Amino acid sequence: MVAAGAPTMSVDAKAHRLADRIEVVAWTGGAGAVYAVPSLTTDDFHVVTDLTRLGIGQGLRCDCLAGTHNQACAHRTAVVLRRQREAEQIERRERQR
Ligand SMILES: [Zn+2]
């Protein structure tokens, strides 16, 4: 039996709530390389680093417990969502020209 409590949100649902609250804290070549992603449960932030853009590895890495074990986490997913939204906005702007 699973203990009753607040319904657990999926990683995707959490990521959607976080995507608007992400702060870019470092850029490389005009693109975001390090992001501060707020935690939904505490006042803390998690740091998502783009290892590829920094040239120190592959993909995005989050410093939360799941992220350091290379598991999907809402923070990393939120950064991916945020980038998709930005790409869509640029596309829309270019179509209007
Ligand atoms: Zn994380």
mmCIF file of N, CA, C and O and ligand atoms in Angstrom:
data_model
loop_
_atom_site.group_PDB
_atom_site.id
_atom_site.type_symbol
_atom_site.label_atom_id
_atom_site.label_comp_id
_atom_site.label_asym_id
_atom_site.label_seq_id
_atom_site.Cartn_x
_atom_site.Cartn_y
_atom_site.Cartn_z
ATOM 1 N N MET A 1 0.834 -1.211 0.000
ATOM 2 C CA MET A 1 0.000 0.000 0.000
ATOM 3 C C MET A 1 0.865 1.256 0.000
ATOM 4 O O MET A 1 1.780 1.381 0.814
ATOM 5 N N VAL A 2 0.518 2.151 -0.876
ATOM 6 C CA VAL A 2 1.204 3.441 -0.893
ATOM 7 C C VAL A 2 0.520 4.370 0.110
ATOM 8 O O VAL A 2 -0.702 4.435 0.157
ATOM 9 N N ALA A 3 1.305 5.026 0.911
ATOM 10 C CA ALA A 3 0.735 5.926 1.910
ATOM 11 C C ALA A 3 -0.050 7.040 1.225
ATOM 12 O O ALA A 3 0.385 7.595 0.218
ATOM 13 N N ALA A 4 -1.195 7.353 1.758
ATOM 14 C CA ALA A 4 -2.007 8.435 1.198
ATOM 15 C C ALA A 4 -1.332 9.776 1.463
ATOM 16 O O ALA A 4 -0.691 9.959 2.489
ATOM 17 N N GLY A 5 -1.503 10.677 0.552
ATOM 18 C CA GLY A 5 -0.895 12.002 0.717
ATOM 19 C C GLY A 5 -1.142 12.809 -0.523
ATOM 20 O O GLY A 5 -2.042 12.493 -1.302
ATOM 21 N N ALA A 6 -0.358 13.842 -0.738
ATOM 22 C CA ALA A 6 -0.502 14.627 -1.954
ATOM 23 C C ALA A 6 -0.202 13.725 -3.154
ATOM 24 O O ALA A 6 0.724 12.926 -3.105
ATOM 25 N N PRO A 7 -1.001 13.836 -4.196
ATOM 26 C CA PRO A 7 -0.714 13.009 -5.373
ATOM 27 C C PRO A 7 0.656 13.357 -5.942
ATOM 28 O O PRO A 7 1.010 14.532 -6.040
ATOM 29 N N THR A 8 1.415 12.355 -6.287
ATOM 30 C CA THR A 8 2.742 12.625 -6.815
ATOM 31 C C THR A 8 2.625 13.120 -8.251
ATOM 32 O O THR A 8 1.926 12.522 -9.050
ATOM 33 N N MET A 9 3.294 14.218 -8.515
ATOM 34 C CA MET A 9 3.298 14.769 -9.860
ATOM 35 C C MET A 9 4.368 14.063 -10.688
ATOM 36 O O MET A 9 5.408 13.690 -10.159
ATOM 37 N N SER A 10 4.093 13.905 -11.952
ATOM 38 C CA SER A 10 5.086 13.306 -12.838
ATOM 39 C C SER A 10 6.222 14.297 -13.061
ATOM 40 O O SER A 10 6.073 15.496 -12.833
ATOM 41 N N VAL A 11 7.340 13.779 -13.516
ATOM 42 C CA VAL A 11 8.494 14.627 -13.833
ATOM 43 C C VAL A 11 8.093 15.699 -14.843
ATOM 44 O O VAL A 11 8.440 16.868 -14.710
ATOM 45 N N ASP A 12 7.293 15.316 -15.840
ATOM 46 C CA ASP A 12 6.873 16.265 -16.876
ATOM 47 C C ASP A 12 6.000 17.378 -16.308
ATOM 48 O O ASP A 12 6.164 18.549 -16.645
ATOM 49 N N ALA A 13 5.060 16.996 -15.435
ATOM 50 C CA ALA A 13 4.169 17.999 -14.850
ATOM 51 C C ALA A 13 4.959 18.998 -14.021
ATOM 52 O O ALA A 13 4.723 20.201 -14.069
ATOM 53 N N LYS A 14 5.923 18.494 -13.263
ATOM 54 C CA LYS A 14 6.773 19.379 -12.463
ATOM 55 C C LYS A 14 7.587 20.296 -13.368
ATOM 56 O O LYS A 14 7.720 21.491 -13.113
ATOM 57 N N ALA A 15 8.123 19.727 -14.424
ATOM 58 C CA ALA A 15 8.971 20.501 -15.332
ATOM 59 C C ALA A 15 8.195 21.652 -15.945
ATOM 60 O O ALA A 15 8.717 22.757 -16.086
ATOM 61 N N HIS A 16 6.920 21.412 -16.296
ATOM 62 C CA HIS A 16 6.096 22.477 -16.876
ATOM 63 C C HIS A 16 5.919 23.626 -15.897
ATOM 64 O O HIS A 16 5.883 24.792 -16.289
ATOM 65 N N ARG A 17 5.804 23.301 -14.614
ATOM 66 C CA ARG A 17 5.641 24.356 -13.611
ATOM 67 C C ARG A 17 6.942 25.119 -13.384
ATOM 68 O O ARG A 17 6.924 26.269 -12.957
ATOM 69 N N LEU A 18 8.065 24.458 -13.633
ATOM 70 C CA LEU A 18 9.357 25.086 -13.353
ATOM 71 C C LEU A 18 9.895 25.894 -14.529
ATOM 72 O O LEU A 18 10.688 26.813 -14.343
ATOM 73 N N ALA A 19 9.460 25.562 -15.731
ATOM 74 C CA ALA A 19 10.101 26.107 -16.938
ATOM 75 C C ALA A 19 10.131 27.639 -16.955
ATOM 76 O O ALA A 19 11.105 28.240 -17.420
ATOM 77 N N ASP A 20 9.068 28.272 -16.436
ATOM 78 C CA ASP A 20 9.012 29.736 -16.467
ATOM 79 C C ASP A 20 9.866 30.380 -15.389
ATOM 80 O O ASP A 20 10.071 31.589 -15.399
ATOM 81 N N ARG A 21 10.296 29.593 -14.433
ATOM 82 C CA ARG A 21 11.003 30.169 -13.275
ATOM 83 C C ARG A 21 12.505 29.934 -13.332
ATOM 84 O O ARG A 21 13.224 30.215 -12.382
ATOM 85 N N ILE A 22 12.960 29.414 -14.452
ATOM 86 C CA ILE A 22 14.392 29.138 -14.596
ATOM 87 C C ILE A 22 15.174 30.428 -14.804
ATOM 88 O O ILE A 22 14.736 31.307 -15.534
ATOM 89 N N GLU A 23 16.305 30.545 -14.154
ATOM 90 C CA GLU A 23 17.204 31.673 -14.382
ATOM 91 C C GLU A 23 18.464 31.155 -15.074
ATOM 92 O O GLU A 23 19.038 30.163 -14.626
ATOM 93 N N VAL A 24 18.870 31.860 -16.123
ATOM 94 C CA VAL A 24 20.135 31.517 -16.746
ATOM 95 C C VAL A 24 21.224 32.229 -15.969
ATOM 96 O O VAL A 24 21.163 33.437 -15.784
ATOM 97 N N VAL A 25 22.214 31.507 -15.483
ATOM 98 C CA VAL A 25 23.251 32.148 -14.670
ATOM 99 C C VAL A 25 24.595 32.233 -15.383
ATOM 100 O O VAL A 25 25.485 32.949 -14.949
ATOM 101 N N ALA A 26 24.753 31.493 -16.482
ATOM 102 C CA ALA A 26 25.992 31.605 -17.252
ATOM 103 C C ALA A 26 25.705 31.306 -18.710
ATOM 104 O O ALA A 26 24.885 30.451 -19.032
ATOM 105 N N TRP A 27 26.373 32.041 -19.573
ATOM 106 C CA TRP A 27 26.199 31.876 -20.997
ATOM 107 C C TRP A 27 27.529 31.486 -21.630
ATOM 108 O O TRP A 27 28.591 31.835 -21.106
ATOM 109 N N THR A 28 27.437 30.799 -22.755
ATOM 110 C CA THR A 28 28.641 30.606 -23.559
ATOM 111 C C THR A 28 28.245 30.774 -25.021
ATOM 112 O O THR A 28 27.293 30.166 -25.489
ATOM 113 N N GLY A 29 28.938 31.671 -25.710
ATOM 114 C CA GLY A 29 28.609 31.951 -27.098
ATOM 115 C C GLY A 29 27.181 32.420 -27.285
ATOM 116 O O GLY A 29 26.552 32.125 -28.295
ATOM 117 N N GLY A 30 26.633 33.152 -26.306
ATOM 118 C CA GLY A 30 25.279 33.680 -26.416
ATOM 119 C C GLY A 30 24.188 32.689 -26.059
ATOM 120 O O GLY A 30 23.018 33.031 -26.067
ATOM 121 N N ALA A 31 24.553 31.455 -25.737
ATOM 122 C CA ALA A 31 23.559 30.437 -25.370
ATOM 123 C C ALA A 31 23.714 30.088 -23.902
ATOM 124 O O ALA A 31 24.818 30.132 -23.361
ATOM 125 N N GLY A 32 22.602 29.757 -23.274
ATOM 126 C CA GLY A 32 22.636 29.397 -21.860
ATOM 127 C C GLY A 32 23.485 28.164 -21.620
ATOM 128 O O GLY A 32 23.409 27.193 -22.376
ATOM 129 N N ALA A 33 24.307 28.210 -20.586
ATOM 130 C CA ALA A 33 25.162 27.058 -20.270
ATOM 131 C C ALA A 33 24.928 26.552 -18.854
ATOM 132 O O ALA A 33 25.074 25.369 -18.591
ATOM 133 N N VAL A 34 24.559 27.451 -17.935
ATOM 134 C CA VAL A 34 24.270 27.051 -16.556
ATOM 135 C C VAL A 34 22.947 27.699 -16.147
ATOM 136 O O VAL A 34 22.747 28.897 -16.344
ATOM 137 N N TYR A 35 22.056 26.890 -15.585
ATOM 138 C CA TYR A 35 20.721 27.355 -15.221
ATOM 139 C C TYR A 35 20.470 27.102 -13.738
ATOM 140 O O TYR A 35 20.850 26.052 -13.215
ATOM 141 N N ALA A 36 19.811 28.054 -13.079
ATOM 142 C CA ALA A 36 19.339 27.842 -11.715
ATOM 143 C C ALA A 36 17.855 27.520 -11.793
ATOM 144 O O ALA A 36 17.069 28.297 -12.320
ATOM 145 N N VAL A 37 17.488 26.347 -11.301
ATOM 146 C CA VAL A 37 16.100 25.887 -11.361
ATOM 147 C C VAL A 37 15.575 25.771 -9.936
ATOM 148 O O VAL A 37 16.144 25.036 -9.128
ATOM 149 N N PRO A 38 14.496 26.512 -9.616
ATOM 150 C CA PRO A 38 13.988 26.444 -8.235
ATOM 151 C C PRO A 38 13.435 25.059 -7.919
ATOM 152 O O PRO A 38 12.924 24.374 -8.789
ATOM 153 N N SER A 39 13.535 24.678 -6.673
ATOM 154 C CA SER A 39 12.921 23.442 -6.211
ATOM 155 C C SER A 39 11.452 23.704 -5.932
ATOM 156 O O SER A 39 11.090 24.767 -5.447
ATOM 157 N N LEU A 40 10.592 22.745 -6.265
ATOM 158 C CA LEU A 40 9.163 22.921 -6.011
ATOM 159 C C LEU A 40 8.824 22.709 -4.545
ATOM 160 O O LEU A 40 7.795 23.154 -4.073
ATOM 161 N N THR A 41 9.685 22.011 -3.831
ATOM 162 C CA THR A 41 9.348 21.619 -2.464
ATOM 163 C C THR A 41 10.067 22.437 -1.401
ATOM 164 O O THR A 41 9.613 22.520 -0.271
ATOM 165 N N THR A 42 11.203 23.048 -1.743
ATOM 166 C CA THR A 42 11.955 23.832 -0.764
ATOM 167 C C THR A 42 12.317 25.183 -1.379
ATOM 168 O O THR A 42 11.960 25.467 -2.522
ATOM 169 N N ASP A 43 13.014 26.014 -0.643
ATOM 170 C CA ASP A 43 13.456 27.313 -1.158
ATOM 171 C C ASP A 43 14.761 27.208 -1.924
ATOM 172 O O ASP A 43 15.316 28.207 -2.357
ATOM 173 N N ASP A 44 15.258 25.995 -2.056
ATOM 174 C CA ASP A 44 16.550 25.807 -2.710
ATOM 175 C C ASP A 44 16.460 25.933 -4.224
ATOM 176 O O ASP A 44 15.391 25.878 -4.800
ATOM 177 N N PHE A 45 17.613 26.066 -4.827
ATOM 178 C CA PHE A 45 17.752 26.003 -6.270
ATOM 179 C C PHE A 45 18.605 24.794 -6.626
ATOM 180 O O PHE A 45 19.468 24.392 -5.846
ATOM 181 N N HIS A 46 18.342 24.247 -7.788
ATOM 182 C CA HIS A 46 19.242 23.236 -8.319
ATOM 183 C C HIS A 46 19.948 23.816 -9.531
ATOM 184 O O HIS A 46 19.401 24.651 -10.239
ATOM 185 N N VAL A 47 21.161 23.391 -9.739
ATOM 186 C CA VAL A 47 21.966 23.924 -10.825
ATOM 187 C C VAL A 47 22.045 22.887 -11.938
ATOM 188 O O VAL A 47 22.495 21.765 -11.716
ATOM 189 N N VAL A 48 21.550 23.274 -13.107
ATOM 190 C CA VAL A 48 21.627 22.404 -14.280
ATOM 191 C C VAL A 48 22.708 22.964 -15.194
ATOM 192 O O VAL A 48 22.659 24.130 -15.582
ATOM 193 N N THR A 49 23.679 22.142 -15.515
ATOM 194 C CA THR A 49 24.830 22.560 -16.301
ATOM 195 C C THR A 49 24.806 21.863 -17.655
ATOM 196 O O THR A 49 24.574 20.654 -17.728
ATOM 197 N N ASP A 50 25.015 22.630 -18.717
ATOM 198 C CA ASP A 50 25.094 22.041 -20.047
ATOM 199 C C ASP A 50 26.549 21.646 -20.308
ATOM 200 O O ASP A 50 27.382 22.469 -20.671
ATOM 201 N N LEU A 51 26.837 20.373 -20.103
ATOM 202 C CA LEU A 51 28.217 19.897 -20.222
ATOM 203 C C LEU A 51 28.722 20.000 -21.657
ATOM 204 O O LEU A 51 29.900 20.275 -21.886
ATOM 205 N N THR A 52 27.811 19.810 -22.606
ATOM 206 C CA THR A 52 28.222 19.865 -24.010
ATOM 207 C C THR A 52 28.687 21.275 -24.375
ATOM 208 O O THR A 52 29.752 21.462 -24.964
ATOM 209 N N ARG A 53 27.867 22.290 -23.995
ATOM 210 C CA ARG A 53 28.214 23.668 -24.355
ATOM 211 C C ARG A 53 29.479 24.138 -23.654
ATOM 212 O O ARG A 53 30.214 24.966 -24.177
ATOM 213 N N LEU A 54 29.714 23.611 -22.456
ATOM 214 C CA LEU A 54 30.919 24.006 -21.728
ATOM 215 C C LEU A 54 32.130 23.194 -22.159
ATOM 216 O O LEU A 54 33.255 23.472 -21.739
ATOM 217 N N GLY A 55 31.881 22.166 -22.969
ATOM 218 C CA GLY A 55 32.981 21.349 -23.461
ATOM 219 C C GLY A 55 33.593 20.444 -22.410
ATOM 220 O O GLY A 55 34.777 20.094 -22.484
ATOM 221 N N ILE A 56 32.783 20.058 -21.417
ATOM 222 C CA ILE A 56 33.330 19.202 -20.355
ATOM 223 C C ILE A 56 32.586 17.871 -20.260
ATOM 224 O O ILE A 56 32.738 17.136 -19.291
ATOM 225 N N GLY A 57 31.771 17.567 -21.260
ATOM 226 C CA GLY A 57 31.062 16.287 -21.217
ATOM 227 C C GLY A 57 29.930 16.268 -22.212
ATOM 228 O O GLY A 57 29.976 16.974 -23.215
ATOM 229 N N GLN A 58 28.915 15.481 -21.901
ATOM 230 C CA GLN A 58 27.794 15.277 -22.806
ATOM 231 C C GLN A 58 26.469 15.605 -22.131
ATOM 232 O O GLN A 58 26.196 15.101 -21.040
ATOM 233 N N GLY A 59 25.675 16.450 -22.753
ATOM 234 C CA GLY A 59 24.307 16.674 -22.301
ATOM 235 C C GLY A 59 24.191 17.568 -21.081
ATOM 236 O O GLY A 59 25.118 18.287 -20.725
ATOM 237 N N LEU A 60 23.018 17.491 -20.457
ATOM 238 C CA LEU A 60 22.718 18.319 -19.293
ATOM 239 C C LEU A 60 22.907 17.510 -18.022
ATOM 240 O O LEU A 60 22.542 16.356 -17.961
ATOM 241 N N ARG A 61 23.453 18.159 -17.004
ATOM 242 C CA ARG A 61 23.646 17.502 -15.717
ATOM 243 C C ARG A 61 23.026 18.364 -14.625
ATOM 244 O O ARG A 61 23.243 19.568 -14.589
ATOM 245 N N CYS A 62 22.248 17.733 -13.764
ATOM 246 C CA CYS A 62 21.635 18.449 -12.641
ATOM 247 C C CYS A 62 22.331 18.027 -11.357
ATOM 248 O O CYS A 62 22.803 16.892 -11.236
ATOM 249 N N ASP A 63 22.367 18.939 -10.390
ATOM 250 C CA ASP A 63 23.081 18.635 -9.141
ATOM 251 C C ASP A 63 22.165 18.037 -8.073
ATOM 252 O O ASP A 63 22.597 17.826 -6.946
ATOM 253 N N CYS A 64 20.893 17.752 -8.411
ATOM 254 C CA CYS A 64 20.028 17.133 -7.400
ATOM 255 C C CYS A 64 20.346 15.637 -7.293
ATOM 256 O O CYS A 64 21.118 15.097 -8.081
ATOM 257 N N LEU A 65 19.710 14.988 -6.331
ATOM 258 C CA LEU A 65 20.028 13.585 -6.060
ATOM 259 C C LEU A 65 19.821 12.702 -7.296
ATOM 260 O O LEU A 65 20.683 11.892 -7.645
ATOM 261 N N ALA A 66 18.665 12.868 -7.964
ATOM 262 C CA ALA A 66 18.392 12.062 -9.151
ATOM 263 C C ALA A 66 19.391 12.395 -10.258
ATOM 264 O O ALA A 66 19.932 11.507 -10.921
ATOM 265 N N GLY A 67 19.639 13.705 -10.430
ATOM 266 C CA GLY A 67 20.513 14.148 -11.512
ATOM 267 C C GLY A 67 21.930 13.611 -11.381
ATOM 268 O O GLY A 67 22.538 13.198 -12.372
ATOM 269 N N THR A 68 22.454 13.594 -10.162
ATOM 270 C CA THR A 68 23.824 13.114 -9.980
ATOM 271 C C THR A 68 23.909 11.608 -10.221
ATOM 272 O O THR A 68 24.987 11.083 -10.475
ATOM 273 N N HIS A 69 22.763 10.917 -10.135
ATOM 274 C CA HIS A 69 22.743 9.494 -10.459
ATOM 275 C C HIS A 69 22.299 9.253 -11.897
ATOM 276 O O HIS A 69 21.927 8.137 -12.264
ATOM 277 N N ASN A 70 22.323 10.362 -12.683
ATOM 278 C CA ASN A 70 21.998 10.258 -14.095
ATOM 279 C C ASN A 70 20.570 9.800 -14.370
ATOM 280 O O ASN A 70 20.303 9.161 -15.381
ATOM 281 N N GLN A 71 19.662 10.114 -13.453
ATOM 282 C CA GLN A 71 18.259 9.790 -13.667
ATOM 283 C C GLN A 71 17.521 11.041 -14.115
ATOM 284 O O GLN A 71 17.956 12.152 -13.838
ATOM 285 N N ALA A 72 16.392 10.832 -14.807
ATOM 286 C CA ALA A 72 15.586 11.963 -15.258
ATOM 287 C C ALA A 72 15.101 12.732 -14.043
ATOM 288 O O ALA A 72 14.665 12.150 -13.062
ATOM 289 N N CYS A 73 15.225 14.055 -14.068
ATOM 290 C CA CYS A 73 14.682 14.861 -12.988
ATOM 291 C C CYS A 73 13.927 16.036 -13.589
ATOM 292 O O CYS A 73 14.128 16.397 -14.745
ATOM 293 N N ALA A 74 13.037 16.622 -12.793
ATOM 294 C CA ALA A 74 12.185 17.709 -13.287
ATOM 295 C C ALA A 74 13.010 18.924 -13.689
ATOM 296 O O ALA A 74 12.645 19.651 -14.606
ATOM 297 N N HIS A 75 14.146 19.141 -13.011
ATOM 298 C CA HIS A 75 14.954 20.339 -13.276
ATOM 299 C C HIS A 75 15.562 20.301 -14.674
ATOM 300 O O HIS A 75 15.496 21.259 -15.421
ATOM 301 N N ARG A 76 16.144 19.142 -14.985
ATOM 302 C CA ARG A 76 16.769 18.993 -16.296
ATOM 303 C C ARG A 76 15.694 19.037 -17.387
ATOM 304 O O ARG A 76 15.880 19.665 -18.425
ATOM 305 N N THR A 77 14.567 18.371 -17.135
ATOM 306 C CA THR A 77 13.475 18.371 -18.102
ATOM 307 C C THR A 77 12.943 19.786 -18.309
ATOM 308 O O THR A 77 12.601 20.178 -19.424
ATOM 309 N N ALA A 78 12.895 20.589 -17.227
ATOM 310 C CA ALA A 78 12.409 21.966 -17.323
ATOM 311 C C ALA A 78 13.316 22.802 -18.226
ATOM 312 O O ALA A 78 12.836 23.634 -18.992
ATOM 313 N N VAL A 79 14.620 22.574 -18.149
ATOM 314 C CA VAL A 79 15.556 23.313 -19.009
ATOM 315 C C VAL A 79 15.324 22.940 -20.471
ATOM 316 O O VAL A 79 15.309 23.799 -21.356
ATOM 317 N N VAL A 80 15.083 21.653 -20.728
ATOM 318 C CA VAL A 80 14.806 21.209 -22.095
ATOM 319 C C VAL A 80 13.532 21.881 -22.614
ATOM 320 O O VAL A 80 13.493 22.392 -23.740
ATOM 321 N N LEU A 81 12.496 21.930 -21.766
ATOM 322 C CA LEU A 81 11.230 22.572 -22.142
ATOM 323 C C LEU A 81 11.436 24.044 -22.453
ATOM 324 O O LEU A 81 10.928 24.576 -23.435
ATOM 325 N N ARG A 82 12.174 24.688 -21.583
ATOM 326 C CA ARG A 82 12.429 26.115 -21.734
ATOM 327 C C ARG A 82 13.138 26.399 -23.071
ATOM 328 O O ARG A 82 12.803 27.334 -23.778
ATOM 329 N N ARG A 83 14.079 25.546 -23.426
ATOM 330 C CA ARG A 83 14.784 25.722 -24.697
ATOM 331 C C ARG A 83 13.852 25.498 -25.882
ATOM 332 O O ARG A 83 13.953 26.198 -26.883
ATOM 333 N N GLN A 84 12.952 24.523 -25.750
ATOM 334 C CA GLN A 84 11.993 24.282 -26.827
ATOM 335 C C GLN A 84 11.116 25.509 -27.015
ATOM 336 O O GLN A 84 10.838 25.913 -28.144
ATOM 337 N N ARG A 85 10.652 26.100 -25.899
ATOM 338 C CA ARG A 85 9.803 27.285 -25.993
ATOM 339 C C ARG A 85 10.541 28.440 -26.649
ATOM 340 O O ARG A 85 9.994 29.144 -27.480
ATOM 341 N N GLU A 86 11.804 28.635 -26.273
ATOM 342 C CA GLU A 86 12.579 29.728 -26.852
ATOM 343 C C GLU A 86 12.759 29.515 -28.345
ATOM 344 O O GLU A 86 12.641 30.438 -29.132
ATOM 345 N N ALA A 87 13.021 28.271 -28.736
ATOM 346 C CA ALA A 87 13.204 27.964 -30.148
ATOM 347 C C ALA A 87 11.915 28.237 -30.917
ATOM 348 O O ALA A 87 11.940 28.758 -32.032
ATOM 349 N N GLU A 88 10.767 27.908 -30.320
ATOM 350 C CA GLU A 88 9.477 28.157 -30.964
ATOM 351 C C GLU A 88 9.218 29.648 -31.113
ATOM 352 O O GLU A 88 8.670 30.096 -32.117
ATOM 353 N N GLN A 89 9.604 30.426 -30.101
ATOM 354 C CA GLN A 89 9.394 31.875 -30.171
ATOM 355 C C GLN A 89 10.233 32.492 -31.282
ATOM 356 O O GLN A 89 9.761 33.339 -32.023
ATOM 357 N N ILE A 90 11.467 32.044 -31.414
ATOM 358 C CA ILE A 90 12.351 32.562 -32.463
ATOM 359 C C ILE A 90 11.771 32.218 -33.829
ATOM 360 O O ILE A 90 11.701 33.050 -34.726
ATOM 361 N N GLU A 91 11.279 30.977 -33.940
ATOM 362 C CA GLU A 91 10.683 30.530 -35.198
ATOM 363 C C GLU A 91 9.485 31.399 -35.566
ATOM 364 O O GLU A 91 9.327 31.803 -36.707
ATOM 365 N N ARG A 92 8.636 31.678 -34.560
ATOM 366 C CA ARG A 92 7.427 32.474 -34.800
ATOM 367 C C ARG A 92 7.796 33.881 -35.249
ATOM 368 O O ARG A 92 7.197 34.442 -36.135
ATOM 369 N N ARG A 93 8.818 34.448 -34.591
ATOM 370 C CA ARG A 93 9.261 35.795 -34.920
ATOM 371 C C ARG A 93 9.773 35.862 -36.351
ATOM 372 O O ARG A 93 9.522 36.796 -37.082
ATOM 373 N N GLU A 94 10.511 34.807 -36.729
ATOM 374 C CA GLU A 94 11.091 34.821 -38.075
ATOM 375 C C GLU A 94 10.025 34.641 -39.134
ATOM 376 O O GLU A 94 10.164 35.129 -40.255
ATOM 377 N N ARG A 95 8.951 33.938 -38.800
ATOM 378 C CA ARG A 95 7.863 33.738 -39.760
ATOM 379 C C ARG A 95 7.109 35.050 -40.029
ATOM 380 O O ARG A 95 6.516 35.227 -41.067
ATOM 381 N N GLN A 96 7.130 35.947 -39.022
ATOM 382 C CA GLN A 96 6.388 37.203 -39.161
ATOM 383 C C GLN A 96 7.109 38.211 -40.025
ATOM 384 O O GLN A 96 6.523 39.195 -40.458
ATOM 385 N N ARG A 97 8.387 37.984 -40.258
ATOM 386 C CA ARG A 97 9.158 38.928 -41.047
ATOM 387 C C ARG A 97 8.729 38.943 -42.505
ATOM 388 O O ARG A 97 8.414 37.908 -43.039
HETATM 389 ZN ZN ZN B 1 17.428 17.769 -10.774
#
